[in-house]
Amino acid sequence: MDPNQYCQDKAAASGSSFYYSFLFLPAPRRRAIIALYAFCREVDDIVDECTDEHVAQTKLNWWRQEISDLYQGQPHHPVSHALLPVIRDFNLPAEQLLEIIDGMEMDLSLHRYEDFKSLRLYCHRVAGVVGELSAVIFGYTDRATLHYAADLGLAFQLTNIIRDVGEDARRNRIYLPMDELAKFNVPASDILNARQTENFKQLMEFQYQRAQQFYEQAFAALPAADRKAQKTGLVMAGIYRTLLEEIRHDGFQVLTQRTALTPIRKLWIAWRTWMKG
């Protein structure tokens, strides 16, 4: 299969909100961001789908070697073939692709986070770095745009964490900081056993407010000169913030259900945000 088609199919099959924001990009940048997204999906799927931790580690190690081969002009995987012109055209550093793998690797051994500082490191690796690489692909003139992109990536990941509390708990993962569970008197067993309490709702409201703060912090950091080039990120934010509001409106029923927006609604938000600029 053509490498770009492989990445396109990988992105489309995921049903991710990100995919809808890519549709409005010029073809070269669209191919580039879809290749980056497909890479993220490949390494993320390893952690989510491999039940044997040693097999998952072996596959992640393979990808580390593949990144080395890619930067020597010798890719093997279809995604790597698609990334080859991307890393050259946009000068993407190998270190950042490896840092994404570092983040995925944390999922193999770290199923709890003591505080937000440790969780933030994870979020930066799996999302903030992706935000920075995406901003480079979209185009920028002011380095402050990279700070915007990193914070926006964190906001997206915090939204994902809120959405997926129940799904993650069924994998014995809790991405809500343990000290904050204690602060709101929510035992980990309540989350693992899907017990919805008033304390849990207050905990989730706290998480919601933090995510919103990162969205606002990101928007405040985006230089006006780069706003047009970074519209794709703003489209993503429009979709993700709508999802976050839906979760809150539903009373944070995230232990037993997974709130999602319909494809039509995502497309409408994407079009509306893009036209608004």
PDB file of N, CA and C in Angstrom, residues 47-141:
ATOM      1  N   VAL A  47       0.691   0.109  23.180  1.00  0.00           N
ATOM      2  CA  VAL A  47       0.473   0.108  24.631  1.00  0.00           C
ATOM      3  C   VAL A  47      -0.960  -0.293  24.973  1.00  0.00           C
ATOM      4  N   ASP A  48      -1.913   0.167  24.172  1.00  0.00           N
ATOM      5  CA  ASP A  48      -3.322  -0.096  24.471  1.00  0.00           C
ATOM      6  C   ASP A  48      -3.751  -1.508  24.105  1.00  0.00           C
ATOM      7  N   GLU A  49      -3.135  -2.093  23.085  1.00  0.00           N
ATOM      8  CA  GLU A  49      -3.621  -3.364  22.560  1.00  0.00           C
ATOM      9  C   GLU A  49      -2.791  -4.575  22.969  1.00  0.00           C
ATOM     10  N   CYS A  50      -1.542  -4.360  23.377  1.00  0.00           N
ATOM     11  CA  CYS A  50      -0.699  -5.490  23.792  1.00  0.00           C
ATOM     12  C   CYS A  50      -0.971  -5.830  25.254  1.00  0.00           C
ATOM     13  N   THR A  51      -1.429  -7.034  25.509  1.00  0.00           N
ATOM     14  CA  THR A  51      -1.700  -7.447  26.890  1.00  0.00           C
ATOM     15  C   THR A  51      -0.427  -7.896  27.604  1.00  0.00           C
ATOM     16  N   ASP A  52       0.583  -8.261  26.834  1.00  0.00           N
ATOM     17  CA  ASP A  52       1.862  -8.687  27.404  1.00  0.00           C
ATOM     18  C   ASP A  52       2.813  -7.492  27.413  1.00  0.00           C
ATOM     19  N   GLU A  53       3.191  -7.058  28.609  1.00  0.00           N
ATOM     20  CA  GLU A  53       4.037  -5.869  28.758  1.00  0.00           C
ATOM     21  C   GLU A  53       5.376  -6.037  28.042  1.00  0.00           C
ATOM     22  N   HIS A  54       5.931  -7.262  28.065  1.00  0.00           N
ATOM     23  CA  HIS A  54       7.234  -7.493  27.433  1.00  0.00           C
ATOM     24  C   HIS A  54       7.137  -7.388  25.911  1.00  0.00           C
ATOM     25  N   VAL A  55       6.026  -7.856  25.359  1.00  0.00           N
ATOM     26  CA  VAL A  55       5.814  -7.734  23.913  1.00  0.00           C
ATOM     27  C   VAL A  55       5.684  -6.259  23.541  1.00  0.00           C
ATOM     28  N   ALA A  56       4.923  -5.518  24.349  1.00  0.00           N
ATOM     29  CA  ALA A  56       4.759  -4.085  24.088  1.00  0.00           C
ATOM     30  C   ALA A  56       6.103  -3.363  24.145  1.00  0.00           C
ATOM     31  N   GLN A  57       6.918  -3.712  25.144  1.00  0.00           N
ATOM     32  CA  GLN A  57       8.234  -3.079  25.270  1.00  0.00           C
ATOM     33  C   GLN A  57       9.106  -3.392  24.058  1.00  0.00           C
ATOM     34  N   THR A  58       9.051  -4.646  23.598  1.00  0.00           N
ATOM     35  CA  THR A  58       9.820  -5.048  22.427  1.00  0.00           C
ATOM     36  C   THR A  58       9.400  -4.250  21.197  1.00  0.00           C
ATOM     37  N   LYS A  59       8.104  -4.040  21.043  1.00  0.00           N
ATOM     38  CA  LYS A  59       7.604  -3.288  19.887  1.00  0.00           C
ATOM     39  C   LYS A  59       8.005  -1.813  19.969  1.00  0.00           C
ATOM     40  N   LEU A  60       7.959  -1.252  21.170  1.00  0.00           N
ATOM     41  CA  LEU A  60       8.389   0.140  21.320  1.00  0.00           C
ATOM     42  C   LEU A  60       9.885   0.268  21.036  1.00  0.00           C
ATOM     43  N   ASN A  61      10.661  -0.727  21.484  1.00  0.00           N
ATOM     44  CA  ASN A  61      12.096  -0.719  21.186  1.00  0.00           C
ATOM     45  C   ASN A  61      12.329  -0.787  19.673  1.00  0.00           C
ATOM     46  N   TRP A  62      11.492  -1.573  18.987  1.00  0.00           N
ATOM     47  CA  TRP A  62      11.609  -1.650  17.524  1.00  0.00           C
ATOM     48  C   TRP A  62      11.389  -0.270  16.912  1.00  0.00           C
ATOM     49  N   TRP A  63      10.415   0.453  17.447  1.00  0.00           N
ATOM     50  CA  TRP A  63      10.137   1.782  16.908  1.00  0.00           C
ATOM     51  C   TRP A  63      11.276   2.761  17.194  1.00  0.00           C
ATOM     52  N   ARG A  64      11.938   2.586  18.315  1.00  0.00           N
ATOM     53  CA  ARG A  64      13.111   3.435  18.588  1.00  0.00           C
ATOM     54  C   ARG A  64      14.182   3.224  17.514  1.00  0.00           C
ATOM     55  N   GLN A  65      14.416   1.959  17.186  1.00  0.00           N
ATOM     56  CA  GLN A  65      15.391   1.657  16.140  1.00  0.00           C
ATOM     57  C   GLN A  65      14.898   2.166  14.790  1.00  0.00           C
ATOM     58  N   GLU A  66      13.583   2.060  14.572  1.00  0.00           N
ATOM     59  CA  GLU A  66      13.013   2.527  13.308  1.00  0.00           C
ATOM     60  C   GLU A  66      13.199   4.035  13.143  1.00  0.00           C
ATOM     61  N   ILE A  67      13.089   4.790  14.232  1.00  0.00           N
ATOM     62  CA  ILE A  67      13.324   6.237  14.164  1.00  0.00           C
ATOM     63  C   ILE A  67      14.779   6.504  13.776  1.00  0.00           C
ATOM     64  N   SER A  68      15.699   5.730  14.360  1.00  0.00           N
ATOM     65  CA  SER A  68      17.111   5.871  13.993  1.00  0.00           C
ATOM     66  C   SER A  68      17.322   5.572  12.509  1.00  0.00           C
ATOM     67  N   ASP A  69      16.704   4.499  12.039  1.00  0.00           N
ATOM     68  CA  ASP A  69      16.832   4.144  10.619  1.00  0.00           C
ATOM     69  C   ASP A  69      16.191   5.205   9.726  1.00  0.00           C
ATOM     70  N   LEU A  70      15.059   5.734  10.175  1.00  0.00           N
ATOM     71  CA  LEU A  70      14.361   6.763   9.405  1.00  0.00           C
ATOM     72  C   LEU A  70      15.261   7.969   9.172  1.00  0.00           C
ATOM     73  N   TYR A  71      15.965   8.404  10.221  1.00  0.00           N
ATOM     74  CA  TYR A  71      16.803   9.588  10.110  1.00  0.00           C
ATOM     75  C   TYR A  71      18.112   9.306   9.358  1.00  0.00           C
ATOM     76  N   GLN A  72      18.351   8.034   9.074  1.00  0.00           N
ATOM     77  CA  GLN A  72      19.465   7.676   8.206  1.00  0.00           C
ATOM     78  C   GLN A  72      18.987   7.405   6.781  1.00  0.00           C
ATOM     79  N   GLY A  73      17.689   7.696   6.542  1.00  0.00           N
ATOM     80  CA  GLY A  73      17.130   7.537   5.215  1.00  0.00           C
ATOM     81  C   GLY A  73      16.807   6.109   4.844  1.00  0.00           C
ATOM     82  N   GLN A  74      16.606   5.246   5.885  1.00  0.00           N
ATOM     83  CA  GLN A  74      16.334   3.834   5.621  1.00  0.00           C
ATOM     84  C   GLN A  74      15.097   3.351   6.384  1.00  0.00           C
ATOM     85  N   PRO A  75      13.928   3.946   6.106  1.00  0.00           N
ATOM     86  CA  PRO A  75      12.705   3.533   6.818  1.00  0.00           C
ATOM     87  C   PRO A  75      12.220   2.167   6.342  1.00  0.00           C
ATOM     88  N   HIS A  76      11.471   1.478   7.198  1.00  0.00           N
ATOM     89  CA  HIS A  76      10.917   0.169   6.854  1.00  0.00           C
ATOM     90  C   HIS A  76       9.390   0.159   6.904  1.00  0.00           C
ATOM     91  N   HIS A  77       8.829   0.778   7.926  1.00  0.00           N
ATOM     92  CA  HIS A  77       7.375   0.774   8.136  1.00  0.00           C
ATOM     93  C   HIS A  77       6.714   1.781   7.187  1.00  0.00           C
ATOM     94  N   PRO A  78       5.481   1.499   6.732  1.00  0.00           N
ATOM     95  CA  PRO A  78       4.779   2.467   5.862  1.00  0.00           C
ATOM     96  C   PRO A  78       4.692   3.863   6.456  1.00  0.00           C
ATOM     97  N   VAL A  79       4.454   3.948   7.772  1.00  0.00           N
ATOM     98  CA  VAL A  79       4.379   5.261   8.416  1.00  0.00           C
ATOM     99  C   VAL A  79       5.728   5.974   8.325  1.00  0.00           C
ATOM    100  N   SER A  80       6.790   5.229   8.510  1.00  0.00           N
ATOM    101  CA  SER A  80       8.126   5.826   8.431  1.00  0.00           C
ATOM    102  C   SER A  80       8.426   6.313   7.012  1.00  0.00           C
ATOM    103  N   HIS A  81       7.998   5.548   6.017  1.00  0.00           N
ATOM    104  CA  HIS A  81       8.170   5.985   4.630  1.00  0.00           C
ATOM    105  C   HIS A  81       7.418   7.298   4.398  1.00  0.00           C
ATOM    106  N   ALA A  82       6.222   7.411   4.969  1.00  0.00           N
ATOM    107  CA  ALA A  82       5.448   8.649   4.822  1.00  0.00           C
ATOM    108  C   ALA A  82       6.104   9.794   5.574  1.00  0.00           C
ATOM    109  N   LEU A  83       6.779   9.485   6.686  1.00  0.00           N
ATOM    110  CA  LEU A  83       7.420  10.523   7.494  1.00  0.00           C
ATOM    111  C   LEU A  83       8.730  11.018   6.889  1.00  0.00           C
ATOM    112  N   LEU A  84       9.349  10.220   6.039  1.00  0.00           N
ATOM    113  CA  LEU A  84      10.672  10.576   5.527  1.00  0.00           C
ATOM    114  C   LEU A  84      10.707  11.971   4.900  1.00  0.00           C
ATOM    115  N   PRO A  85       9.816  12.301   3.948  1.00  0.00           N
ATOM    116  CA  PRO A  85       9.854  13.669   3.400  1.00  0.00           C
ATOM    117  C   PRO A  85       9.413  14.715   4.426  1.00  0.00           C
ATOM    118  N   VAL A  86       8.601  14.311   5.392  1.00  0.00           N
ATOM    119  CA  VAL A  86       8.100  15.256   6.400  1.00  0.00           C
ATOM    120  C   VAL A  86       9.234  15.744   7.285  1.00  0.00           C
ATOM    121  N   ILE A  87      10.054  14.812   7.786  1.00  0.00           N
ATOM    122  CA  ILE A  87      11.135  15.225   8.684  1.00  0.00           C
ATOM    123  C   ILE A  87      12.162  16.083   7.944  1.00  0.00           C
ATOM    124  N   ARG A  88      12.293  15.866   6.642  1.00  0.00           N
ATOM    125  CA  ARG A  88      13.218  16.674   5.852  1.00  0.00           C
ATOM    126  C   ARG A  88      12.644  18.053   5.543  1.00  0.00           C
ATOM    127  N   ASP A  89      11.382  18.065   5.101  1.00  0.00           N
ATOM    128  CA  ASP A  89      10.770  19.339   4.693  1.00  0.00           C
ATOM    129  C   ASP A  89      10.533  20.278   5.870  1.00  0.00           C
ATOM    130  N   PHE A  90      10.226  19.699   7.036  1.00  0.00           N
ATOM    131  CA  PHE A  90       9.880  20.533   8.189  1.00  0.00           C
ATOM    132  C   PHE A  90      10.940  20.494   9.287  1.00  0.00           C
ATOM    133  N   ASN A  91      12.035  19.779   9.031  1.00  0.00           N
ATOM    134  CA  ASN A  91      13.157  19.729   9.970  1.00  0.00           C
ATOM    135  C   ASN A  91      12.709  19.289  11.371  1.00  0.00           C
ATOM    136  N   LEU A  92      11.988  18.192  11.433  1.00  0.00           N
ATOM    137  CA  LEU A  92      11.510  17.677  12.711  1.00  0.00           C
ATOM    138  C   LEU A  92      12.625  16.902  13.411  1.00  0.00           C
ATOM    139  N   PRO A  93      12.896  17.181  14.685  1.00  0.00           N
ATOM    140  CA  PRO A  93      13.994  16.506  15.386  1.00  0.00           C
ATOM    141  C   PRO A  93      13.623  15.078  15.793  1.00  0.00           C
ATOM    142  N   ALA A  94      14.573  14.166  15.654  1.00  0.00           N
ATOM    143  CA  ALA A  94      14.358  12.779  16.077  1.00  0.00           C
ATOM    144  C   ALA A  94      14.065  12.709  17.570  1.00  0.00           C
ATOM    145  N   GLU A  95      14.691  13.613  18.333  1.00  0.00           N
ATOM    146  CA  GLU A  95      14.532  13.581  19.790  1.00  0.00           C
ATOM    147  C   GLU A  95      13.072  13.720  20.204  1.00  0.00           C
ATOM    148  N   GLN A  96      12.316  14.499  19.447  1.00  0.00           N
ATOM    149  CA  GLN A  96      10.916  14.695  19.829  1.00  0.00           C
ATOM    150  C   GLN A  96      10.064  13.470  19.496  1.00  0.00           C
ATOM    151  N   LEU A  97      10.356  12.804  18.392  1.00  0.00           N
ATOM    152  CA  LEU A  97       9.642  11.562  18.095  1.00  0.00           C
ATOM    153  C   LEU A  97       9.964  10.504  19.150  1.00  0.00           C
ATOM    154  N   LEU A  98      11.213  10.460  19.594  1.00  0.00           N
ATOM    155  CA  LEU A  98      11.605   9.510  20.639  1.00  0.00           C
ATOM    156  C   LEU A  98      10.956   9.872  21.974  1.00  0.00           C
ATOM    157  N   GLU A  99      10.763  11.163  22.207  1.00  0.00           N
ATOM    158  CA  GLU A  99      10.119  11.588  23.458  1.00  0.00           C
ATOM    159  C   GLU A  99       8.657  11.136  23.495  1.00  0.00           C
ATOM    160  N   ILE A 100       8.008  11.108  22.338  1.00  0.00           N
ATOM    161  CA  ILE A 100       6.644  10.579  22.277  1.00  0.00           C
ATOM    162  C   ILE A 100       6.643   9.107  22.679  1.00  0.00           C
ATOM    163  N   ILE A 101       7.616   8.356  22.192  1.00  0.00           N
ATOM    164  CA  ILE A 101       7.728   6.949  22.583  1.00  0.00           C
ATOM    165  C   ILE A 101       8.000   6.840  24.081  1.00  0.00           C
ATOM    166  N   ASP A 102       8.827   7.739  24.634  1.00  0.00           N
ATOM    167  CA  ASP A 102       9.069   7.760  26.080  1.00  0.00           C
ATOM    168  C   ASP A 102       7.757   7.868  26.850  1.00  0.00           C
ATOM    169  N   GLY A 103       6.872   8.732  26.354  1.00  0.00           N
ATOM    170  CA  GLY A 103       5.583   8.912  27.012  1.00  0.00           C
ATOM    171  C   GLY A 103       4.744   7.655  26.957  1.00  0.00           C
ATOM    172  N   MET A 104       4.690   7.023  25.785  1.00  0.00           N
ATOM    173  CA  MET A 104       3.925   5.784  25.657  1.00  0.00           C
ATOM    174  C   MET A 104       4.497   4.699  26.568  1.00  0.00           C
ATOM    175  N   GLU A 105       5.817   4.695  26.696  1.00  0.00           N
ATOM    176  CA  GLU A 105       6.489   3.694  27.525  1.00  0.00           C
ATOM    177  C   GLU A 105       6.109   3.843  29.000  1.00  0.00           C
ATOM    178  N   MET A 106       5.814   5.059  29.418  1.00  0.00           N
ATOM    179  CA  MET A 106       5.409   5.277  30.808  1.00  0.00           C
ATOM    180  C   MET A 106       4.159   4.468  31.152  1.00  0.00           C
ATOM    181  N   ASP A 107       3.294   4.252  30.142  1.00  0.00           N
ATOM    182  CA  ASP A 107       2.062   3.508  30.383  1.00  0.00           C
ATOM    183  C   ASP A 107       2.311   2.042  30.733  1.00  0.00           C
ATOM    184  N   LEU A 108       3.490   1.538  30.398  1.00  0.00           N
ATOM    185  CA  LEU A 108       3.768   0.126  30.660  1.00  0.00           C
ATOM    186  C   LEU A 108       4.038  -0.146  32.137  1.00  0.00           C
ATOM    187  N   SER A 109       4.567   0.846  32.831  1.00  0.00           N
ATOM    188  CA  SER A 109       4.955   0.609  34.224  1.00  0.00           C
ATOM    189  C   SER A 109       4.310   1.556  35.223  1.00  0.00           C
ATOM    190  N   LEU A 110       3.770   2.658  34.728  1.00  0.00           N
ATOM    191  CA  LEU A 110       3.231   3.678  35.632  1.00  0.00           C
ATOM    192  C   LEU A 110       1.722   3.778  35.441  1.00  0.00           C
ATOM    193  N   HIS A 111       0.963   3.238  36.399  1.00  0.00           N
ATOM    194  CA  HIS A 111      -0.497   3.225  36.307  1.00  0.00           C
ATOM    195  C   HIS A 111      -1.157   4.209  37.272  1.00  0.00           C
ATOM    196  N   ARG A 112      -0.346   4.891  38.068  1.00  0.00           N
ATOM    197  CA  ARG A 112      -0.830   5.906  38.996  1.00  0.00           C
ATOM    198  C   ARG A 112       0.140   7.077  38.972  1.00  0.00           C
ATOM    199  N   TYR A 113      -0.380   8.284  39.244  1.00  0.00           N
ATOM    200  CA  TYR A 113       0.435   9.490  39.289  1.00  0.00           C
ATOM    201  C   TYR A 113       0.196  10.174  40.633  1.00  0.00           C
ATOM    202  N   GLU A 114       1.283  10.383  41.364  1.00  0.00           N
ATOM    203  CA  GLU A 114       1.148  10.906  42.722  1.00  0.00           C
ATOM    204  C   GLU A 114       0.633  12.337  42.747  1.00  0.00           C
ATOM    205  N   ASP A 115       1.043  13.133  41.769  1.00  0.00           N
ATOM    206  CA  ASP A 115       0.648  14.551  41.753  1.00  0.00           C
ATOM    207  C   ASP A 115       0.608  15.042  40.314  1.00  0.00           C
ATOM    208  N   PHE A 116       0.168  16.282  40.144  1.00  0.00           N
ATOM    209  CA  PHE A 116       0.026  16.814  38.796  1.00  0.00           C
ATOM    210  C   PHE A 116       1.382  17.035  38.132  1.00  0.00           C
ATOM    211  N   LYS A 117       2.422  17.284  38.909  1.00  0.00           N
ATOM    212  CA  LYS A 117       3.744  17.466  38.320  1.00  0.00           C
ATOM    213  C   LYS A 117       4.165  16.226  37.534  1.00  0.00           C
ATOM    214  N   SER A 118       3.963  15.055  38.116  1.00  0.00           N
ATOM    215  CA  SER A 118       4.340  13.818  37.412  1.00  0.00           C
ATOM    216  C   SER A 118       3.393  13.539  36.246  1.00  0.00           C
ATOM    217  N   LEU A 119       2.113  13.847  36.423  1.00  0.00           N
ATOM    218  CA  LEU A 119       1.161  13.661  35.327  1.00  0.00           C
ATOM    219  C   LEU A 119       1.470  14.622  34.180  1.00  0.00           C
ATOM    220  N   ARG A 120       1.905  15.818  34.516  1.00  0.00           N
ATOM    221  CA  ARG A 120       2.182  16.810  33.474  1.00  0.00           C
ATOM    222  C   ARG A 120       3.339  16.347  32.586  1.00  0.00           C
ATOM    223  N   LEU A 121       4.331  15.682  33.165  1.00  0.00           N
ATOM    224  CA  LEU A 121       5.426  15.160  32.355  1.00  0.00           C
ATOM    225  C   LEU A 121       4.899  14.165  31.329  1.00  0.00           C
ATOM    226  N   TYR A 122       4.020  13.268  31.786  1.00  0.00           N
ATOM    227  CA  TYR A 122       3.414  12.298  30.872  1.00  0.00           C
ATOM    228  C   TYR A 122       2.636  13.017  29.772  1.00  0.00           C
ATOM    229  N   CYS A 123       1.817  13.981  30.154  1.00  0.00           N
ATOM    230  CA  CYS A 123       1.000  14.719  29.181  1.00  0.00           C
ATOM    231  C   CYS A 123       1.871  15.469  28.180  1.00  0.00           C
ATOM    232  N   HIS A 124       2.972  16.021  28.674  1.00  0.00           N
ATOM    233  CA  HIS A 124       3.870  16.740  27.753  1.00  0.00           C
ATOM    234  C   HIS A 124       4.438  15.795  26.712  1.00  0.00           C
ATOM    235  N   ARG A 125       4.861  14.615  27.161  1.00  0.00           N
ATOM    236  CA  ARG A 125       5.492  13.677  26.235  1.00  0.00           C
ATOM    237  C   ARG A 125       4.517  13.146  25.185  1.00  0.00           C
ATOM    238  N   VAL A 126       3.308  12.792  25.614  1.00  0.00           N
ATOM    239  CA  VAL A 126       2.379  12.160  24.666  1.00  0.00           C
ATOM    240  C   VAL A 126       1.522  13.165  23.911  1.00  0.00           C
ATOM    241  N   ALA A 127       1.492  14.430  24.368  1.00  0.00           N
ATOM    242  CA  ALA A 127       0.608  15.408  23.726  1.00  0.00           C
ATOM    243  C   ALA A 127       1.259  16.767  23.503  1.00  0.00           C
ATOM    244  N   GLY A 128       1.977  17.275  24.498  1.00  0.00           N
ATOM    245  CA  GLY A 128       2.615  18.578  24.335  1.00  0.00           C
ATOM    246  C   GLY A 128       3.640  18.575  23.217  1.00  0.00           C
ATOM    247  N   VAL A 129       4.442  17.512  23.154  1.00  0.00           N
ATOM    248  CA  VAL A 129       5.447  17.393  22.094  1.00  0.00           C
ATOM    249  C   VAL A 129       4.768  17.271  20.734  1.00  0.00           C
ATOM    250  N   VAL A 130       3.678  16.524  20.685  1.00  0.00           N
ATOM    251  CA  VAL A 130       2.914  16.392  19.434  1.00  0.00           C
ATOM    252  C   VAL A 130       2.386  17.756  19.008  1.00  0.00           C
ATOM    253  N   GLY A 131       1.943  18.543  19.979  1.00  0.00           N
ATOM    254  CA  GLY A 131       1.478  19.892  19.676  1.00  0.00           C
ATOM    255  C   GLY A 131       2.572  20.741  19.065  1.00  0.00           C
ATOM    256  N   GLU A 132       3.775  20.662  19.619  1.00  0.00           N
ATOM    257  CA  GLU A 132       4.895  21.445  19.090  1.00  0.00           C
ATOM    258  C   GLU A 132       5.251  21.015  17.662  1.00  0.00           C
ATOM    259  N   LEU A 133       5.304  19.709  17.423  1.00  0.00           N
ATOM    260  CA  LEU A 133       5.610  19.219  16.075  1.00  0.00           C
ATOM    261  C   LEU A 133       4.522  19.625  15.086  1.00  0.00           C
ATOM    262  N   SER A 134       3.280  19.577  15.544  1.00  0.00           N
ATOM    263  CA  SER A 134       2.170  19.976  14.680  1.00  0.00           C
ATOM    264  C   SER A 134       2.272  21.452  14.308  1.00  0.00           C
ATOM    265  N   ALA A 135       2.626  22.284  15.281  1.00  0.00           N
ATOM    266  CA  ALA A 135       2.749  23.721  15.026  1.00  0.00           C
ATOM    267  C   ALA A 135       3.815  23.997  13.973  1.00  0.00           C
ATOM    268  N   VAL A 136       4.894  23.218  14.002  1.00  0.00           N
ATOM    269  CA  VAL A 136       5.946  23.377  12.998  1.00  0.00           C
ATOM    270  C   VAL A 136       5.405  23.030  11.612  1.00  0.00           C
ATOM    271  N   ILE A 137       4.636  21.954  11.530  1.00  0.00           N
ATOM    272  CA  ILE A 137       4.057  21.547  10.243  1.00  0.00           C
ATOM    273  C   ILE A 137       3.058  22.590   9.739  1.00  0.00           C
ATOM    274  N   PHE A 138       2.259  23.139  10.640  1.00  0.00           N
ATOM    275  CA  PHE A 138       1.271  24.143  10.225  1.00  0.00           C
ATOM    276  C   PHE A 138       1.956  25.432   9.763  1.00  0.00           C
ATOM    277  N   GLY A 139       3.106  25.743  10.363  1.00  0.00           N
ATOM    278  CA  GLY A 139       3.850  26.948  10.011  1.00  0.00           C
ATOM    279  C   GLY A 139       3.777  28.001  11.105  1.00  0.00           C
ATOM    280  N   TYR A 140       4.923  28.605  11.419  1.00  0.00           N
ATOM    281  CA  TYR A 140       4.948  29.649  12.447  1.00  0.00           C
ATOM    282  C   TYR A 140       6.110  30.593  12.180  1.00  0.00           C
ATOM    283  N   THR A 141       5.998  31.796  12.723  1.00  0.00           N
ATOM    284  CA  THR A 141       7.068  32.787  12.581  1.00  0.00           C
ATOM    285  C   THR A 141       7.612  33.216  13.933  1.00  0.00           C
TER     286      THR A 141
END
